[in-house]
Short mmCIF file of C-alpha atoms and ligand atoms in Angstrom, two decimals:
data_model
loop_
_atom_site.label_atom_id
_atom_site.label_comp_id
_atom_site.label_asym_id
_atom_site.label_seq_id
_atom_site.Cartn_x
_atom_site.Cartn_y
_atom_site.Cartn_z
CA MET S 12 2.07 -33.90 -2.47
CA PRO S 13 -0.60 -31.24 -2.12
CA TYR S 14 -0.12 -28.10 -4.16
CA GLN S 15 1.76 -25.20 -2.61
CA THR S 16 2.00 -21.50 -3.39
CA VAL S 17 4.54 -20.56 -6.05
CA LYS S 18 7.87 -19.34 -4.65
CA GLY S 19 7.69 -15.66 -3.73
CA THR S 20 3.88 -15.63 -3.51
CA TYR S 21 1.79 -16.00 -0.39
CA ASP S 22 -1.73 -16.36 0.95
CA LEU S 23 -3.26 -13.62 3.00
CA LEU S 24 -5.03 -15.73 5.61
CA PRO S 25 -8.17 -14.36 7.29
CA ASP S 26 -6.35 -12.76 10.25
CA GLN S 27 -3.80 -11.11 7.97
CA MET S 28 -6.61 -10.05 5.66
CA ILE S 29 -8.17 -8.09 8.54
CA ARG S 30 -4.94 -6.15 9.01
CA PHE S 31 -4.53 -5.75 5.24
CA ASN S 32 -8.02 -4.28 5.00
CA MET S 33 -7.41 -1.98 7.94
CA VAL S 34 -4.36 -0.39 6.33
CA ALA S 35 -6.13 -0.24 2.95
CA GLN S 36 -9.19 1.39 4.48
CA LEU S 37 -7.07 4.06 6.17
CA PHE S 38 -5.23 4.61 2.89
CA ARG S 39 -8.56 5.17 1.09
CA HIS S 40 -9.49 7.64 3.80
CA TYR S 41 -6.23 9.47 3.11
CA LEU S 42 -7.03 9.51 -0.61
CA ASP S 43 -10.22 11.37 0.30
CA LEU S 44 -8.45 13.68 2.75
CA TYR S 45 -5.94 14.79 0.13
CA GLY S 46 -8.33 14.88 -2.82
CA TYR S 47 -7.24 11.77 -4.72
CA SER S 48 -9.55 9.51 -6.76
CA GLU S 49 -8.97 5.79 -6.92
CA ILE S 50 -8.08 4.17 -10.23
CA ARG S 51 -7.50 0.55 -11.25
CA THR S 52 -5.44 -0.32 -14.29
CA PRO S 53 -5.06 -3.79 -15.84
CA VAL S 54 -2.74 -6.32 -14.24
CA PHE S 55 -0.89 -6.70 -17.56
CA GLU S 56 0.04 -4.15 -20.17
CA TYR S 57 2.06 -4.03 -23.37
CA THR S 58 5.69 -4.45 -22.30
CA GLY S 59 6.58 -1.02 -23.73
CA VAL S 60 4.50 0.65 -21.01
CA PHE S 61 7.14 -0.41 -18.49
CA GLN S 62 10.21 -0.80 -20.65
CA LYS S 63 11.69 2.39 -22.03
CA GLU S 64 14.67 2.70 -24.32
CA ASN S 65 17.98 2.51 -22.42
CA ASP S 66 16.24 1.53 -19.20
CA THR S 67 18.84 0.40 -16.66
CA SER S 68 16.73 -0.44 -13.61
CA ASP S 69 16.88 -3.99 -12.24
CA MET S 70 13.11 -4.05 -12.28
CA VAL S 71 12.92 -3.57 -16.04
CA THR S 72 16.05 -5.40 -17.11
CA LYS S 73 15.82 -8.47 -14.88
CA GLU S 74 12.59 -8.81 -12.97
CA MET S 75 9.65 -8.49 -15.31
CA TYR S 76 7.18 -11.30 -15.97
CA THR S 77 6.93 -10.95 -19.71
CA PHE S 78 4.95 -13.31 -21.93
CA SER S 79 3.46 -13.54 -25.35
CA PRO S 80 0.22 -15.52 -25.49
CA ASN S 81 -0.13 -15.27 -29.27
CA GLY S 82 3.57 -15.20 -30.17
CA LYS S 83 3.11 -11.64 -31.42
CA ASP S 84 2.32 -9.18 -28.63
CA SER S 85 4.74 -8.82 -25.77
CA LEU S 86 2.83 -8.39 -22.53
CA THR S 87 4.11 -7.85 -18.99
CA LEU S 88 2.56 -8.27 -15.55
CA ARG S 89 2.84 -4.83 -13.99
CA PRO S 90 5.95 -4.52 -11.81
CA GLU S 91 4.90 -1.11 -10.46
CA GLY S 92 1.93 1.23 -10.58
CA THR S 93 3.18 4.51 -12.01
CA ALA S 94 3.65 3.52 -15.66
CA GLY S 95 0.14 2.02 -15.99
CA VAL S 96 -1.46 5.07 -14.37
CA ILE S 97 0.41 7.40 -16.71
CA ARG S 98 -0.57 5.25 -19.69
CA SER S 99 -4.19 5.60 -18.59
CA PHE S 100 -3.80 9.34 -17.92
CA VAL S 101 -2.55 9.82 -21.48
CA GLU S 102 -4.91 7.33 -23.16
CA ASN S 103 -7.95 8.88 -21.47
CA LYS S 104 -6.70 12.40 -22.15
CA MET S 105 -7.00 13.34 -18.50
CA TYR S 106 -4.53 16.15 -19.22
CA GLY S 107 -7.52 17.98 -20.69
CA SER S 108 -8.97 18.37 -17.19
CA GLU S 109 -9.67 21.92 -16.10
CA ASP S 110 -8.67 20.94 -12.63
CA MET S 111 -4.98 20.27 -12.74
CA PRO S 112 -3.19 18.52 -11.21
CA VAL S 113 -4.97 15.21 -11.67
CA LYS S 114 -4.65 13.19 -8.47
CA LEU S 115 -4.96 9.41 -8.73
CA GLY S 116 -4.48 6.66 -6.15
CA TYR S 117 -4.33 2.88 -6.35
CA ILE S 118 -4.10 -0.29 -4.32
CA GLU S 119 -2.85 -2.98 -6.65
CA GLU S 120 -0.88 -6.19 -6.95
CA MET S 121 2.59 -5.95 -8.50
CA PHE S 122 4.86 -8.68 -9.85
CA ARG S 123 8.65 -8.74 -9.85
CA HIS S 124 10.86 -11.76 -10.32
CA GLU S 125 13.16 -10.94 -7.40
CA ARG S 126 14.96 -13.21 -4.98
CA PRO S 127 12.31 -13.71 -2.30
CA GLN S 128 13.05 -12.91 1.34
CA LYS S 129 11.25 -11.32 4.26
CA GLY S 130 9.50 -8.22 2.91
CA ARG S 131 10.40 -9.05 -0.69
CA GLN S 132 7.96 -11.13 -2.70
CA ARG S 133 7.37 -11.87 -6.32
CA GLN S 134 3.75 -10.82 -5.96
CA PHE S 135 3.16 -7.93 -3.60
CA THR S 136 0.78 -5.03 -3.12
CA GLN S 137 1.42 -1.34 -3.50
CA MET S 138 -0.74 1.50 -2.28
CA GLY S 139 0.30 4.49 -4.31
CA ILE S 140 -0.59 7.97 -5.47
CA GLU S 141 0.30 9.97 -8.56
CA CYS S 142 -0.25 13.72 -8.79
CA ILE S 143 0.07 14.59 -12.46
CA GLY S 144 0.06 17.83 -14.40
CA ASP S 145 1.86 20.49 -12.41
CA LYS S 146 5.26 21.04 -10.93
CA ASP S 147 5.46 22.99 -7.71
CA PRO S 148 7.38 22.41 -4.46
CA LEU S 149 4.06 22.70 -2.65
CA ILE S 150 2.84 19.59 -4.44
CA ASP S 151 6.04 17.66 -3.66
CA ALA S 152 5.69 18.54 0.01
CA GLU S 153 2.01 17.61 0.04
CA VAL S 154 2.72 14.21 -1.53
CA ILE S 155 5.40 13.48 1.09
CA ALA S 156 3.05 14.73 3.82
CA PHE S 157 0.33 12.33 2.65
CA GLY S 158 2.64 9.33 2.99
CA TYR S 159 4.30 10.47 6.19
CA PHE S 160 1.13 11.33 8.08
CA TYR S 161 -0.57 8.18 6.84
CA ILE S 162 2.22 6.09 8.34
CA ARG S 163 2.18 8.11 11.56
CA ILE S 164 -1.60 7.94 12.00
CA LEU S 165 -1.38 4.21 11.47
CA GLY S 166 0.71 4.28 14.64
CA LEU S 167 4.21 3.50 13.35
CA THR S 168 6.95 5.43 15.07
CA SER S 169 10.28 3.87 14.09
CA ILE S 170 10.46 5.53 10.69
CA LYS S 171 12.73 7.99 8.98
CA VAL S 172 12.15 10.16 5.89
CA LEU S 173 15.07 10.38 3.49
CA LEU S 174 15.06 13.12 0.92
CA ASN S 175 17.19 14.10 -2.03
CA SER S 176 17.08 16.06 -5.24
CA LEU S 177 18.29 14.49 -8.46
CA GLY S 178 18.16 17.89 -10.10
CA ASP S 179 16.48 18.92 -13.30
CA ASN S 180 17.36 17.37 -16.64
CA GLU S 181 20.28 19.75 -17.13
CA SER S 182 21.96 19.21 -13.74
CA ARG S 183 21.41 15.47 -13.87
CA LEU S 184 22.92 15.10 -17.33
CA ARG S 185 25.94 17.08 -16.24
CA TYR S 186 26.30 15.02 -13.08
CA LYS S 187 25.99 11.74 -14.98
CA GLU S 188 28.91 12.73 -17.18
CA GLU S 189 30.95 13.69 -14.15
CA LEU S 190 30.21 10.36 -12.43
CA LYS S 191 30.95 8.40 -15.60
CA GLN S 192 34.42 9.89 -15.74
CA TYR S 193 34.97 9.46 -12.03
CA PHE S 194 33.87 5.81 -11.86
CA ALA S 195 35.68 4.86 -15.08
CA GLU S 196 38.89 4.83 -13.04
CA TYR S 197 37.38 2.29 -10.65
CA LYS S 198 35.63 0.14 -13.23
CA ASP S 199 37.35 -3.08 -12.17
CA GLU S 200 36.33 -2.57 -8.57
CA LEU S 201 32.63 -2.20 -9.40
CA CYS S 202 30.19 -5.13 -9.23
CA THR S 203 29.09 -6.56 -12.57
CA ASP S 204 25.75 -4.74 -12.44
CA CYS S 205 27.45 -1.40 -11.80
CA GLN S 206 29.93 -2.01 -14.59
CA ASN S 207 26.90 -2.18 -16.87
CA ARG S 208 25.32 0.85 -15.21
CA LEU S 209 28.47 2.90 -15.66
CA ASP S 210 27.63 3.93 -19.18
CA LYS S 211 23.88 4.21 -19.02
CA ASN S 212 23.08 5.29 -15.49
CA PRO S 213 26.09 5.88 -13.23
CA LEU S 214 23.80 7.49 -10.64
CA ARG S 215 22.62 4.03 -9.64
CA ILE S 216 26.13 3.11 -8.51
CA LEU S 217 25.69 5.52 -5.60
CA ASP S 218 23.00 3.41 -3.97
CA CYS S 219 24.06 -0.04 -5.20
CA LYS S 220 23.74 -2.48 -2.31
CA ILE S 221 27.08 -4.07 -3.13
CA ASP S 222 29.16 -1.01 -3.97
CA ARG S 223 27.67 1.83 -1.95
CA ASP S 224 29.94 1.42 1.07
CA LYS S 225 33.18 1.23 -0.86
CA ASP S 226 35.41 4.24 -0.16
CA PHE S 227 35.61 5.39 -3.76
CA VAL S 228 31.80 5.40 -3.98
CA ARG S 229 31.47 7.33 -0.73
CA ASN S 230 33.97 9.87 -2.03
CA ALA S 231 32.31 10.29 -5.41
CA PRO S 232 31.62 13.90 -6.44
CA LYS S 233 28.34 15.35 -5.20
CA MET S 234 25.58 16.58 -7.46
CA LYS S 235 25.66 20.30 -8.14
CA LEU S 236 22.13 21.50 -8.61
CA THR S 237 21.33 24.39 -10.94
CA ASP S 238 20.17 27.50 -9.11
CA GLU S 239 16.64 26.75 -10.16
CA SER S 240 16.72 23.16 -8.86
CA ALA S 241 18.43 24.20 -5.64
CA GLU S 242 15.76 26.80 -5.02
CA TYR S 243 13.03 24.29 -5.80
CA PHE S 244 14.51 21.78 -3.36
CA ALA S 245 14.90 24.45 -0.66
CA LYS S 246 11.22 25.29 -1.00
CA VAL S 247 10.22 21.61 -0.68
CA ARG S 248 12.26 21.45 2.54
CA HIS S 249 10.73 24.69 3.77
CA TYR S 250 7.20 23.32 3.38
CA LEU S 251 8.17 20.08 5.08
CA ASP S 252 9.61 22.08 7.98
CA LEU S 253 6.41 24.07 8.13
CA MET S 254 4.38 20.86 8.46
CA GLU S 255 6.88 19.59 11.04
CA ILE S 256 7.81 16.57 8.99
CA PRO S 257 11.28 15.42 10.07
CA TYR S 258 13.60 14.30 7.27
CA GLU S 259 17.24 13.68 6.51
CA VAL S 260 18.78 14.86 3.28
CA ASP S 261 20.63 11.84 1.86
CA ASP S 262 22.59 12.85 -1.21
CA ARG S 263 23.13 9.24 -2.19
CA LEU S 264 19.44 8.46 -2.44
CA VAL S 265 18.83 7.94 -6.15
CA ARG S 266 15.99 5.33 -6.16
CA GLY S 267 15.83 2.18 -8.23
CA LEU S 268 13.76 3.35 -11.18
CA ASP S 269 15.01 5.45 -14.04
CA TYR S 270 12.27 8.02 -14.42
CA TYR S 271 12.97 10.28 -11.44
CA THR S 272 13.94 13.95 -11.62
CA ASP S 273 14.30 16.58 -8.87
CA THR S 274 12.67 15.48 -5.59
CA VAL S 275 13.05 11.84 -4.52
CA PHE S 276 12.23 10.39 -1.12
CA GLU S 277 11.94 7.21 0.84
CA VAL S 278 10.48 6.35 4.19
CA VAL S 279 12.58 3.70 5.85
CA SER S 280 11.99 1.67 8.96
CA THR S 281 14.49 1.75 11.78
CA ASN S 282 12.86 -1.31 13.39
CA GLU S 283 14.98 -4.47 13.26
CA ALA S 284 11.96 -6.55 12.28
CA SER S 285 12.11 -5.07 8.80
CA GLY S 286 15.42 -6.83 8.17
CA SER S 287 17.23 -5.76 5.07
CA GLN S 288 14.02 -4.61 3.34
CA ALA S 289 13.65 -1.43 5.32
CA THR S 290 12.12 0.84 2.69
CA ILE S 291 8.42 1.04 3.39
CA PHE S 292 7.74 3.44 0.64
CA GLY S 293 9.49 5.45 -1.98
CA GLY S 294 8.68 7.89 -4.67
CA GLY S 295 9.63 11.04 -6.46
CA ARG S 296 9.02 13.47 -9.24
CA TYR S 297 9.12 12.52 -12.89
CA ASP S 298 9.44 15.34 -15.41
CA ASN S 299 9.80 13.24 -18.54
CA LEU S 300 7.58 10.19 -18.12
CA VAL S 301 4.27 11.64 -19.32
CA LYS S 302 5.89 12.94 -22.48
CA GLU S 303 7.77 9.70 -23.05
CA MET S 304 4.46 7.88 -22.89
CA GLY S 305 2.99 10.01 -25.64
CA GLY S 306 1.39 12.71 -23.51
CA PRO S 307 2.08 16.42 -23.20
CA ASP S 308 5.23 17.81 -21.62
CA ILE S 309 4.01 17.86 -18.03
CA SER S 310 5.46 16.63 -14.80
CA GLY S 311 4.13 14.33 -12.09
CA ILE S 312 5.07 13.06 -8.67
CA GLY S 313 4.00 10.10 -6.58
CA PHE S 314 4.97 7.32 -4.24
CA ALA S 315 4.06 3.73 -3.50
CA ILE S 316 3.90 1.98 -0.15
CA GLY S 317 4.68 -1.75 -0.01
CA VAL S 318 1.77 -3.17 1.96
CA GLU S 319 3.56 -6.37 3.01
CA ARG S 320 6.49 -4.41 4.41
CA LEU S 321 4.09 -2.11 6.18
CA LEU S 322 2.33 -5.09 7.75
CA ILE S 323 5.59 -6.65 8.96
CA LEU S 324 6.45 -3.42 10.69
CA ALA S 325 2.95 -2.84 11.98
CA GLU S 326 2.96 -6.28 13.59
CA ALA S 327 6.41 -5.72 15.10
CA GLU S 328 5.23 -2.45 16.61
CA ASP S 329 1.99 -4.10 17.69
CA ILE S 330 -0.23 -1.32 16.44
CA PHE S 331 -3.30 -3.39 15.67
CA ASP S 332 -5.87 -3.20 18.36
CA TYR S 333 -9.00 -4.98 17.33
CA GLU S 334 -11.17 -7.75 18.51
CA LYS S 335 -13.14 -9.59 15.94
CA GLY S 336 -16.67 -10.29 17.06
CA ILE S 337 -20.21 -10.46 15.78
CA ASP S 338 -23.39 -8.77 16.94
CA CYS S 339 -25.77 -11.72 17.24
CA TYR S 340 -25.71 -15.49 17.43
CA VAL S 341 -29.03 -17.23 16.89
CA ILE S 342 -29.43 -20.39 18.98
CA ASN S 343 -32.16 -22.64 17.69
CA LEU S 344 -33.57 -25.39 19.92
CA ASN S 345 -36.20 -26.58 17.44
CA LYS S 346 -35.83 -29.29 14.83
CA ASP S 347 -37.11 -26.96 12.18
CA PRO S 348 -34.68 -24.11 11.33
CA ASP S 349 -37.30 -21.98 9.48
CA TYR S 350 -38.06 -19.55 12.29
CA ALA S 351 -34.39 -19.13 13.25
CA LEU S 352 -33.41 -18.54 9.62
CA ASN S 353 -36.09 -15.89 9.40
CA VAL S 354 -34.82 -14.15 12.53
CA ALA S 355 -31.18 -14.27 11.32
CA GLU S 356 -32.12 -12.74 7.98
CA GLN S 357 -34.20 -10.05 9.67
CA LEU S 358 -31.15 -9.15 11.80
CA ARG S 359 -28.77 -9.06 8.84
CA SER S 360 -31.12 -6.86 6.85
CA ASN S 361 -30.97 -4.49 9.81
CA SER S 362 -27.15 -4.51 9.60
CA PHE S 363 -26.44 -6.78 12.57
CA MET S 364 -23.57 -9.20 11.92
CA THR S 365 -25.34 -12.46 12.63
CA GLU S 366 -24.50 -16.13 12.67
CA MET S 367 -26.73 -19.10 13.45
CA ASP S 368 -26.49 -22.77 14.22
CA TYR S 369 -26.77 -25.03 11.18
CA TYR S 370 -26.72 -28.42 12.80
CA GLY S 371 -29.40 -28.53 15.54
CA ARG S 372 -26.76 -29.05 18.24
CA SER S 373 -27.27 -29.00 22.02
CA LEU S 374 -27.86 -25.72 23.81
CA LYS S 375 -24.43 -26.01 25.41
CA ALA S 376 -22.67 -26.55 22.08
CA GLN S 377 -24.47 -23.60 20.53
CA PHE S 378 -23.57 -21.36 23.47
CA LYS S 379 -19.93 -22.40 23.05
CA SER S 380 -20.00 -21.40 19.37
CA SER S 381 -21.54 -18.10 20.30
CA ASP S 382 -18.76 -17.52 22.87
CA ARG S 383 -16.04 -18.41 20.39
CA LYS S 384 -17.46 -16.00 17.85
CA LYS S 385 -17.65 -13.31 20.55
CA ALA S 386 -21.31 -12.52 19.92
CA ARG S 387 -22.54 -9.48 21.79
CA PHE S 388 -26.15 -10.77 21.86
CA VAL S 389 -27.46 -14.31 21.94
CA ILE S 390 -30.92 -14.87 20.50
CA ILE S 391 -32.49 -18.07 21.82
CA ILE S 392 -35.37 -19.71 20.01
CA GLY S 393 -37.23 -22.57 21.67
CA GLU S 394 -40.71 -23.99 21.12
CA ASP S 395 -42.43 -21.23 23.14
CA GLU S 396 -40.75 -18.47 21.19
CA VAL S 397 -41.98 -19.91 17.89
CA LYS S 398 -45.49 -20.29 19.30
CA ASP S 399 -45.57 -16.72 20.70
CA ASN S 400 -43.74 -15.10 17.80
CA THR S 401 -40.99 -13.88 20.15
CA VAL S 402 -37.31 -14.51 20.86
CA THR S 403 -35.33 -14.66 24.09
CA LEU S 404 -32.62 -12.06 23.98
CA LYS S 405 -29.51 -12.30 26.12
CA ASP S 406 -27.04 -9.43 26.39
CA THR S 407 -23.65 -11.03 26.99
CA LEU S 408 -22.20 -7.84 28.47
CA THR S 409 -24.89 -7.02 31.04
CA LYS S 410 -26.06 -10.68 31.32
CA ALA S 411 -29.65 -9.37 31.19
CA GLN S 412 -32.22 -11.61 29.53
CA GLU S 413 -35.64 -10.65 28.19
CA THR S 414 -38.37 -11.78 25.85
CA VAL S 415 -38.84 -9.59 22.80
CA LYS S 416 -41.43 -9.68 20.02
CA LYS S 417 -39.81 -10.92 16.86
CA GLU S 418 -40.73 -7.79 14.85
CA GLU S 419 -39.34 -5.54 17.57
CA LEU S 420 -36.01 -7.33 17.94
CA ALA S 421 -33.92 -5.04 15.69
CA ASP S 422 -35.26 -1.88 17.38
CA ARG S 423 -34.58 -3.34 20.81
CA LEU S 424 -30.99 -4.21 19.84
CA ASP S 425 -30.45 -0.69 18.52
CA GLN S 426 -31.73 0.68 21.80
CA LEU S 427 -29.53 -1.59 23.92
CA MET S 428 -26.45 -0.64 21.92
CA GLU S 429 -27.27 3.04 22.15
CA ASP S 430 -27.80 2.83 25.93
CA TYR S 431 -24.53 1.01 26.29
CA TYR S 432 -22.44 3.52 24.36
CA GLU S 433 -24.01 6.56 26.03
P1 LIG Q 16 9.64 1.18 -5.73
O1 LIG Q 16 10.62 1.81 -4.81
O2 LIG Q 16 10.16 0.28 -6.76
O3 LIG Q 16 8.86 2.39 -6.39
O4 LIG Q 16 8.55 0.42 -4.88
C1 LIG Q 16 7.80 1.09 -3.89
C2 LIG Q 16 7.64 0.21 -2.67
O5 LIG Q 16 7.06 -1.05 -3.04
C3 LIG Q 16 8.94 -0.17 -1.99
O6 LIG Q 16 9.35 0.85 -1.10
C4 LIG Q 16 8.55 -1.42 -1.24
O7 LIG Q 16 7.90 -1.11 -0.02
C5 LIG Q 16 7.53 -2.06 -2.17
N1 LIG Q 16 8.16 -3.15 -2.93
C6 LIG Q 16 8.92 -3.06 -4.06
N2 LIG Q 16 9.31 -4.28 -4.47
C7 LIG Q 16 8.80 -5.17 -3.58
C8 LIG Q 16 8.84 -6.60 -3.45
N3 LIG Q 16 9.47 -7.37 -4.34
N4 LIG Q 16 8.20 -7.17 -2.41
C9 LIG Q 16 7.54 -6.41 -1.50
N5 LIG Q 16 7.45 -5.07 -1.58
C10 LIG Q 16 8.07 -4.45 -2.60
C11 LIG Q 16 7.85 2.23 -7.29
O8 LIG Q 16 7.35 1.18 -7.58
C12 LIG Q 16 7.35 3.54 -7.86
N6 LIG Q 16 6.30 3.23 -8.85
C13 LIG Q 16 6.86 4.46 -6.78
C14 LIG Q 16 6.39 5.76 -7.35
C15 LIG Q 16 5.13 6.16 -7.55
N7 LIG Q 16 7.18 6.73 -7.81
C16 LIG Q 16 6.43 7.71 -8.28
N8 LIG Q 16 5.19 7.35 -8.14
#
């Protein structure tokens, strides 16, 4: 039996890789537009970077790939991007920057031992941003705007922004107590996971996939924000309105990770192709994480887009419009490839995507290859061309054919392309 990919992992084959790179390239453009710098943290970190005391998230408690190569250190493949970026922010003392907030972006592989299904892998890619160092509704709105407009510019339309506030530390603590008491009465009716969450993080019961639609969960008391938090949230909404970003306030949106405070949001797909994994990206503010990781008492906010989910949706909405092709195909009719190799290299050094025949095949076979590769120009080299130090140049769009001096080929191609696009 030949080897196969490990369950929950996948190959990005060349065609998918083109689409992957297109979305990544646009994301990098958005990093520039919004003033973010790209960062890359290690694939594995000390487990403590991800695992905090009393963590209740599924990701930390059940899904981490943790190992100990020397029997001493506990290391974990990163399950998400935020913790590693904050570790780096603190370790590299970026909080000393005169230009707060510090804005960092990443495109990285993540690893979670989840049950694989469409849009849910064990290795997947996140494109994310973290804006660290200040807390202002303007920043929250800008972070949401980045993600929303990125998705819209990509061409996706069947999306919805969900928004909620988890309140500041004070309102959340109060609410947790209230929920604990409320759900205690229904303990036996909760799923096993939620029974465990009841004590540590009853908020998570509100968006538990198993329990969320039960009547007693629907009727659970609502969060009462402090005046300060309510005002903060109102301002975030005001700025979103101003930028004409449509959203729905969903007071049961609590997000799967434990570190969130105040603003949380998700962008979900309303396209059936996304199946049950409809959240394309999610994020929120974290007031306590930087401090918990040994840094100063400052807040941050960010989000991460799941690239695989984005690609499923992008394909379903058929937004990719590209035709892969090359600029030149060099057809060689001589036994000796030296001259053709020289021409091909000259073209590449002038930035023309160029391929050539390697096998000395018939003219017909070489033309077929050139067609398949969708070459814009065909460069034909026969005996005469070598003798005269020329090439025969054929423009596949205009069908025009001409003889060009070898040294002048690149300039001539530039000219033909310019004329064509004028
Ligand atoms: P998250 O909601 O756990 O948040 O993941 C963000 C996105 O990653 C999800 O919306 C989804 O698109 C994608 N994703 C998560 N798990 C999988 C999986 N197993 N397979 C495929 N895609 C997946 C975070 O990770 C936070 N660090 C986001 C954040 C940044 N919050 C603040 N800053």
